[in-house]
Amino acid sequence: MSQTAIPGYTYGTTSVPHSPITLEEFDLLKQTVLFTDEDSKYLRLSYDVLKDQVDAILDVWYGFVASHPYLVYYFSDKADGQPDGAYLAAVRKRFGQWILDTAAARYDQAWLDYQYEIGLRHHRSEKNRTDGAPSVENISYRYLPPLIYPITATLVPFLARHGHTPEDVEKMHLARIKSVILQVTLWSQPYIKEGDF
Amino acid sequence: MSQTAIPGYTYGTTSVPHSPITLEEFDLLKQTVLFTDEDSKYLRLSYDVLKDQVDAILDVWYGFVASHPYLVYYFSDKADGQPDGAYLAAVRKRFGQWILDTAAARYDQAWLDYQYEIGLRHHRSEKNRTDGAPSVENISYRYLPPLIYPITATLVPFLARHGHTPEDVEKMHLARIKSVILQVTLWSQPYIKEGDF
């Protein structure tokens, strides 16, 4: 999956705005969530495990969203309330790439900037704009933290599929939980009142 | 530890404001984080395990905060920047009760309302007011989600101390992660822009 093959995937390009927090500030968030170099190592170990399973993982996640009408709502056409297939398909490609970008664990300035972009795309600031989707204006903040759990727990059977020890699978799992907590924190920034972030 | 013995612990009293979300809305958050009756059961199992270890757990958590100056800052006296001992001690008693309230898993209207109160006390809306503390005005949102990890991971050795099987310890641990994710979501509400929660 090359970057140019995914419409709207602008990671590393000049169209991504600058993160409102610095790498030094992000380092304090990493300390808080207990994210260490060992977590980066286990995320990278997970890269090769996950790279051929991305579509199967997305099938699980899209099944979860589809079975919860209050979640699929955020992919609905505002006019008729029906799920927008084109929007779902466009997001899916970037979602797959996100699985791998999280595993690559290159959490540098370009990555930090792109997390800001992802947050803006969840929030009414920029939702729908990337895909020209005729959907609802905002993903309610309230569902962002709760999704940390299913989006990491459902990976465990996939992480276990390459013969790694249960200990290594657990370390890959915990490293991903920490990373997704950090990312949800960054994605929340556009939702937070001025001066409170 | 009786409720009246803890200054500022107003859970279940008329001084607690009404939650901005309903129990029906909270149920959708529970579905999203995959919180089930089994999680309630394992949280309640953890109650007896934790009830005699509360002070030892608080020692670990206060040690963690004390070793991170950017966290202890939120307990500092605004005038001289030094940690406010009285404020730290007052919060500690309620923090201990919170460990047990989370384990009791009576997530009803009174509990939901009190989560709103806890959120207000983190946010500039009501920070310092309960204890008359001369401290900084607001706990930055950015540290709330990252603290989910250490505040649950550090419980594992305590959960394991009553001879439960590793499987039961893990289920108590995962149930607490789900509960703390839900609570951090609720506590965030005062930080979120109007209409975006």
Coordinates of C-alpha atoms in Angstrom, one line a residue:
Chain A
M1 CA 0.0 0.0 0.0
S2 CA 1.9 3.1 -1.1
Q3 CA 1.1 6.5 0.3
T4 CA 0.1 8.0 -3.0
A5 CA -2.4 5.2 -3.5
I6 CA -4.6 6.4 -0.6
P7 CA -6.7 9.5 -1.3
G8 CA -6.5 12.0 1.5
Y9 CA -3.6 10.3 3.2
T10 CA -1.4 13.4 3.6
Y11 CA 1.0 12.2 6.3
G12 CA 4.4 13.9 5.8
T13 CA 3.2 16.4 3.2
T14 CA 3.1 20.2 3.4
S15 CA -0.7 20.2 3.5
V16 CA -0.6 19.0 7.1
P17 CA -0.8 21.8 9.7
H18 CA 1.7 22.1 12.5
S19 CA 0.8 20.3 15.8
P20 CA -0.3 22.7 18.5
I21 CA 2.1 20.8 20.9
T22 CA 5.8 20.3 20.6
L23 CA 7.8 17.1 20.6
E24 CA 9.0 18.1 24.1
E25 CA 5.5 18.4 25.4
F26 CA 4.6 15.1 23.7
D27 CA 7.5 13.5 25.5
L28 CA 5.8 14.4 28.8
L29 CA 2.7 12.6 27.6
K30 CA 4.8 9.5 26.8
Q31 CA 6.3 9.6 30.3
T32 CA 2.8 9.8 31.8
V33 CA 1.5 6.8 29.9
L34 CA 4.7 4.9 30.7
F35 CA 5.7 4.7 27.0
T36 CA 9.3 3.6 26.6
D37 CA 11.8 2.5 23.9
E38 CA 10.7 -1.0 24.7
D39 CA 7.2 -0.1 23.6
S40 CA 8.5 1.2 20.3
K41 CA 10.4 -2.0 19.8
Y42 CA 7.3 -4.2 20.4
L43 CA 5.2 -2.0 18.1
R44 CA 7.8 -2.5 15.4
L45 CA 7.8 -6.2 16.1
S46 CA 4.0 -6.1 15.5
Y47 CA 4.5 -4.4 12.1
D48 CA 5.4 -7.6 10.3
V49 CA 2.8 -9.5 12.2
L50 CA 0.0 -7.2 11.2
K51 CA 1.0 -6.1 7.7
D52 CA -0.7 -9.0 5.9
Q53 CA -3.7 -9.0 8.2
V54 CA -4.9 -5.4 7.8
D55 CA -8.0 -6.2 5.8
A56 CA -9.1 -8.9 8.2
I57 CA -8.6 -6.5 11.1
L58 CA -10.7 -3.8 9.3
D59 CA -13.4 -6.4 8.7
V60 CA -13.7 -6.9 12.5
W61 CA -13.7 -3.1 13.2
Y62 CA -16.2 -2.3 10.5
G63 CA -18.4 -5.1 11.7
F64 CA -18.2 -3.6 15.2
V65 CA -19.2 -0.1 13.9
A66 CA -21.9 -1.5 11.7
S67 CA -23.5 -3.4 14.6
H68 CA -23.7 -0.2 16.7
P69 CA -26.1 2.3 14.9
Y70 CA -25.0 5.1 17.2
L71 CA -21.5 4.7 15.8
V72 CA -22.3 4.1 12.1
Y73 CA -24.3 7.3 12.4
Y74 CA -21.0 9.2 12.0
F75 CA -20.7 7.7 8.6
S76 CA -24.3 8.4 7.6
D77 CA -25.5 10.7 4.8
K78 CA -27.0 13.7 6.5
A79 CA -29.9 13.8 4.0
D80 CA -31.3 10.3 4.5
G81 CA -29.5 8.9 7.5
Q82 CA -28.2 5.9 5.6
P83 CA -24.6 4.8 5.8
D84 CA -22.5 6.4 3.1
G85 CA -20.7 3.6 1.3
A86 CA -18.2 5.8 -0.5
Y87 CA -17.3 7.6 2.7
L88 CA -16.9 4.3 4.6
A89 CA -14.6 2.9 1.8
A90 CA -12.5 6.1 1.7
V91 CA -11.9 6.1 5.4
R92 CA -11.2 2.4 5.4
K93 CA -8.1 2.8 3.3
R94 CA -6.6 5.4 5.6
F95 CA -7.6 3.4 8.7
G96 CA -5.7 0.4 7.3
Q97 CA -2.6 2.6 6.8
W98 CA -3.1 3.9 10.4
I99 CA -2.8 0.4 11.8
L100 CA 0.7 0.2 10.2
D101 CA 1.7 3.7 11.0
T102 CA 1.0 3.1 14.6
A103 CA 3.2 -0.1 14.4
A104 CA 6.0 1.7 12.6
A105 CA 6.3 3.9 15.8
R106 CA 8.2 6.8 14.2
Y107 CA 6.7 9.3 16.5
D108 CA 8.5 12.3 15.1
Q109 CA 7.4 15.8 14.1
A110 CA 5.7 14.6 10.9
W111 CA 3.8 12.0 12.8
L112 CA 2.8 14.5 15.6
D113 CA 1.6 17.0 13.0
Y114 CA -0.5 14.2 11.3
Q115 CA -2.1 13.4 14.6
Y116 CA -3.4 16.9 14.7
E117 CA -4.8 16.5 11.2
I118 CA -6.5 13.3 12.3
G119 CA -8.1 15.1 15.2
L120 CA -9.3 17.9 13.0
R121 CA -10.9 15.3 10.7
H122 CA -12.9 13.8 13.6
H123 CA -14.0 17.2 14.8
R124 CA -16.4 19.6 13.1
S125 CA -13.3 21.6 12.1
E126 CA -12.6 19.4 9.1
K127 CA -14.9 16.3 9.3
N128 CA -16.1 15.3 5.8
R129 CA -13.8 17.7 4.0
T130 CA -11.2 15.2 2.9
D131 CA -13.7 12.9 1.1
G132 CA -16.3 15.5 0.2
A133 CA -18.7 13.4 2.3
P134 CA -22.3 14.6 2.8
S135 CA -22.2 13.4 6.4
V136 CA -23.0 14.7 9.9
E137 CA -20.8 17.6 11.1
N138 CA -18.9 16.1 14.1
I139 CA -18.0 12.9 15.8
S140 CA -19.0 13.3 19.4
Y141 CA -16.0 13.4 21.7
R142 CA -17.6 11.0 24.1
Y143 CA -16.9 8.0 21.8
L144 CA -13.2 8.7 21.2
P145 CA -11.8 7.4 24.6
P146 CA -14.1 4.4 24.9
L147 CA -13.0 3.2 21.4
I148 CA -9.4 2.8 22.8
Y149 CA -10.5 -0.5 24.3
P150 CA -12.1 -2.4 21.4
I151 CA -9.6 -1.1 18.9
T152 CA -6.7 -2.6 20.9
A153 CA -8.3 -5.7 22.5
T154 CA -9.5 -7.0 19.1
L155 CA -5.9 -7.0 17.8
V156 CA -4.7 -9.7 20.3
P157 CA -5.7 -12.7 18.2
F158 CA -4.1 -11.1 15.1
L159 CA -0.9 -10.4 17.1
A160 CA -0.8 -14.0 18.3
R161 CA -0.9 -15.4 14.7
H162 CA 2.8 -15.5 13.9
G163 CA 4.0 -17.8 16.7
H164 CA 5.3 -15.2 19.2
T165 CA 5.3 -16.2 22.9
P166 CA 2.2 -15.1 25.0
E167 CA 4.6 -12.7 26.7
D168 CA 5.6 -11.0 23.5
V169 CA 2.0 -10.8 22.3
E170 CA 1.1 -9.2 25.5
K171 CA 3.9 -6.6 25.2
M172 CA 2.8 -5.8 21.7
H173 CA -0.7 -5.4 22.9
L174 CA 0.2 -3.1 25.9
A175 CA 2.5 -1.0 23.7
R176 CA -0.4 -0.5 21.3
I177 CA -2.8 0.5 24.2
K178 CA -0.3 3.1 25.3
S179 CA 0.1 4.4 21.7
V180 CA -3.6 4.6 21.1
I181 CA -4.2 6.4 24.4
L182 CA -1.5 9.0 23.3
Q183 CA -3.1 9.3 19.9
V184 CA -6.7 9.8 21.3
T185 CA -5.2 12.5 23.6
L186 CA -3.7 14.3 20.6
W187 CA -6.9 13.9 18.5
S188 CA -8.9 15.4 21.3
Q189 CA -7.2 18.8 21.1
P190 CA -9.6 20.4 18.6
Y191 CA -12.5 19.5 21.0
I192 CA -11.0 21.2 24.0
K193 CA -11.8 24.7 25.1
E194 CA -9.2 27.4 24.5
G195 CA -6.5 27.2 27.1
D196 CA -7.7 24.0 28.8
F197 CA -5.7 21.4 26.8
Chain B
M1 CA -13.7 4.8 55.9
S2 CA -17.1 6.2 56.3
Q3 CA -18.4 8.8 53.8
T4 CA -18.8 11.6 56.5
A5 CA -15.2 11.1 57.5
I6 CA -13.9 12.5 54.2
P7 CA -14.1 16.2 53.7
G8 CA -15.5 17.2 50.3
Y9 CA -16.6 13.6 49.5
T10 CA -20.2 14.5 48.4
Y11 CA -21.1 11.4 46.4
G12 CA -24.9 10.8 46.8
T13 CA -25.6 14.1 48.4
T14 CA -27.8 16.9 47.1
S15 CA -24.8 19.2 46.6
V16 CA -23.8 17.2 43.5
P17 CA -25.0 18.6 40.2
H18 CA -26.9 16.5 37.7
S19 CA -24.9 14.8 35.0
P20 CA -25.1 16.4 31.6
I21 CA -25.6 12.9 30.1
T22 CA -28.3 10.4 30.9
L23 CA -28.0 6.8 32.0
E24 CA -29.2 5.8 28.6
E25 CA -26.4 7.7 27.0
F26 CA -23.9 6.3 29.4
D27 CA -25.1 2.8 28.4
L28 CA -23.9 3.5 24.9
L29 CA -20.5 4.4 26.2
K30 CA -20.5 1.1 28.1
Q31 CA -21.3 -0.8 24.9
T32 CA -18.5 1.1 23.1
V33 CA -15.9 0.2 25.7
L34 CA -17.2 -3.4 25.8
F35 CA -18.2 -3.1 29.5
T36 CA -20.5 -5.9 30.5
D37 CA -22.1 -7.4 33.6
E38 CA -19.0 -9.7 33.9
D39 CA -16.9 -6.6 34.3
S40 CA -19.1 -5.4 37.1
K41 CA -18.7 -8.8 38.7
Y42 CA -14.9 -8.7 38.5
L43 CA -14.8 -5.2 39.8
R44 CA -16.8 -6.3 42.8
L45 CA -14.5 -9.2 43.3
S46 CA -11.6 -6.7 43.4
Y47 CA -13.3 -4.7 46.2
D48 CA -12.3 -7.2 48.9
V49 CA -8.9 -7.6 47.4
L50 CA -8.2 -3.9 47.4
K51 CA -10.0 -2.6 50.5
D52 CA -7.1 -3.3 52.9
Q53 CA -4.4 -2.1 50.4
V54 CA -5.7 1.4 49.6
D55 CA -2.9 3.2 51.4
A56 CA -0.2 1.1 49.8
I57 CA -1.7 1.8 46.4
L58 CA -1.9 5.5 47.1
D59 CA 1.7 5.5 48.2
V60 CA 2.6 4.1 44.7
W61 CA 0.5 6.7 42.9
Y62 CA 1.6 9.6 45.0
G63 CA 5.2 8.5 44.4
F64 CA 4.5 8.5 40.7
V65 CA 3.1 12.0 40.8
A66 CA 5.9 13.3 43.1
S67 CA 8.6 12.0 40.7
H68 CA 7.1 13.9 37.8
P69 CA 7.3 17.7 38.4
Y70 CA 4.9 18.5 35.5
L71 CA 2.3 16.5 37.4
V72 CA 2.9 17.6 41.0
Y73 CA 2.6 21.1 39.5
Y74 CA -1.2 20.7 39.6
F75 CA -0.9 20.4 43.4
S76 CA 1.4 23.3 43.8
D77 CA 0.8 26.6 45.6
K78 CA 0.3 29.2 42.9
A79 CA 2.3 31.8 45.0
D80 CA 5.6 29.9 45.5
G81 CA 5.3 26.9 43.1
Q82 CA 5.8 24.4 46.0
P83 CA 3.6 21.3 46.5
D84 CA 0.7 22.1 48.8
G85 CA 0.8 19.4 51.5
A86 CA -2.7 20.1 52.9
Y87 CA -4.2 20.0 49.4
L88 CA -2.3 16.7 48.6
A89 CA -3.6 15.2 51.8
A90 CA -7.2 16.2 51.3
V91 CA -7.3 14.8 47.8
R92 CA -5.6 11.6 48.9
K93 CA -8.6 10.7 51.1
R94 CA -11.1 11.1 48.3
F95 CA -8.7 9.3 45.9
G96 CA -8.6 6.3 48.3
Q97 CA -12.4 6.2 48.4
W98 CA -12.5 6.5 44.6
I99 CA -10.5 3.2 44.3
L100 CA -13.2 1.5 46.3
D101 CA -16.1 3.3 44.6
T102 CA -14.8 2.1 41.2
A103 CA -14.6 -1.4 42.5
A104 CA -18.2 -1.2 44.0
A105 CA -19.4 -0.8 40.4
R106 CA -22.8 0.7 41.3
Y107 CA -22.9 2.8 38.2
D108 CA -26.3 4.4 38.7
Q109 CA -27.5 8.0 38.6
A110 CA -25.8 9.0 41.8
W111 CA -22.5 7.7 40.6
L112 CA -23.0 9.3 37.1
D113 CA -23.7 12.6 38.8
Y114 CA -20.6 12.3 40.9
Q115 CA -18.4 11.7 37.9
Y116 CA -19.6 15.1 36.6
E117 CA -18.6 16.6 39.9
I118 CA -15.2 15.0 39.7
G119 CA -14.7 16.4 36.2
L120 CA -15.6 19.9 37.4
R121 CA -13.0 19.5 40.2
H122 CA -10.3 18.7 37.6
H123 CA -11.3 21.6 35.3
R124 CA -11.0 25.3 36.1
S125 CA -14.8 25.3 36.7
E126 CA -14.3 24.0 40.3
K127 CA -10.6 23.1 40.8
N128 CA -9.4 24.1 44.3
R129 CA -12.8 25.1 45.5
T130 CA -13.6 21.9 47.5
D131 CA -10.4 22.2 49.6
G132 CA -9.9 26.0 49.5
A133 CA -6.5 25.3 47.9
P134 CA -4.3 28.1 46.7
S135 CA -3.3 26.1 43.7
V136 CA -3.1 26.5 39.9
E137 CA -6.5 27.0 38.1
N138 CA -6.8 24.0 35.9
I139 CA -5.5 20.5 35.3
S140 CA -4.5 20.4 31.7
Y141 CA -6.7 17.9 29.8
R142 CA -3.7 16.4 28.0
Y143 CA -2.7 14.4 31.1
L144 CA -6.1 12.9 31.8
P145 CA -6.2 10.1 29.2
P146 CA -2.5 9.2 29.6
L147 CA -3.0 8.6 33.3
I148 CA -5.5 5.8 32.5
Y149 CA -2.5 3.5 31.9
P150 CA -0.4 3.9 35.1
I151 CA -3.5 4.1 37.3
T152 CA -4.6 0.7 36.1
A153 CA -1.3 -1.1 35.4
T154 CA 0.0 -0.4 38.9
L155 CA -3.0 -2.1 40.5
V156 CA -2.0 -5.5 39.0
P157 CA 0.4 -6.6 41.8
F158 CA -2.2 -5.6 44.4
L159 CA -5.0 -7.5 42.6
A160 CA -2.8 -10.6 42.6
R161 CA -2.1 -10.5 46.4
H162 CA -5.2 -12.5 47.5
G163 CA -4.4 -15.8 45.7
H164 CA -6.7 -15.4 42.7
T165 CA -5.8 -17.1 39.5
P166 CA -3.9 -15.2 36.9
E167 CA -7.0 -15.3 34.7
D168 CA -9.1 -13.7 37.4
V169 CA -6.5 -11.1 38.2
E170 CA -6.4 -10.2 34.4
K171 CA -10.2 -10.0 34.3
M172 CA -10.2 -7.6 37.3
H173 CA -7.5 -5.6 35.6
L174 CA -9.3 -5.3 32.3
A175 CA -12.6 -4.4 34.0
R176 CA -10.9 -1.6 35.8
I177 CA -9.3 -0.3 32.6
K178 CA -12.7 -0.2 31.0
S179 CA -14.2 1.6 34.0
V180 CA -11.4 4.2 34.2
I181 CA -11.7 4.9 30.4
L182 CA -15.4 5.5 31.0
Q183 CA -14.7 7.8 33.9
V184 CA -12.0 9.8 32.1
T185 CA -14.5 10.2 29.3
L186 CA -17.1 11.6 31.8
W187 CA -14.6 13.8 33.6
S188 CA -13.6 15.4 30.3
Q189 CA -17.0 16.9 29.7
P190 CA -16.3 20.3 31.3
Y191 CA -13.2 20.6 29.0
I192 CA -15.2 20.1 25.7
K193 CA -16.5 22.9 23.5
E194 CA -20.2 23.4 23.6
G195 CA -22.0 20.9 21.5
D196 CA -18.9 18.7 20.8
F197 CA -19.2 16.2 23.6

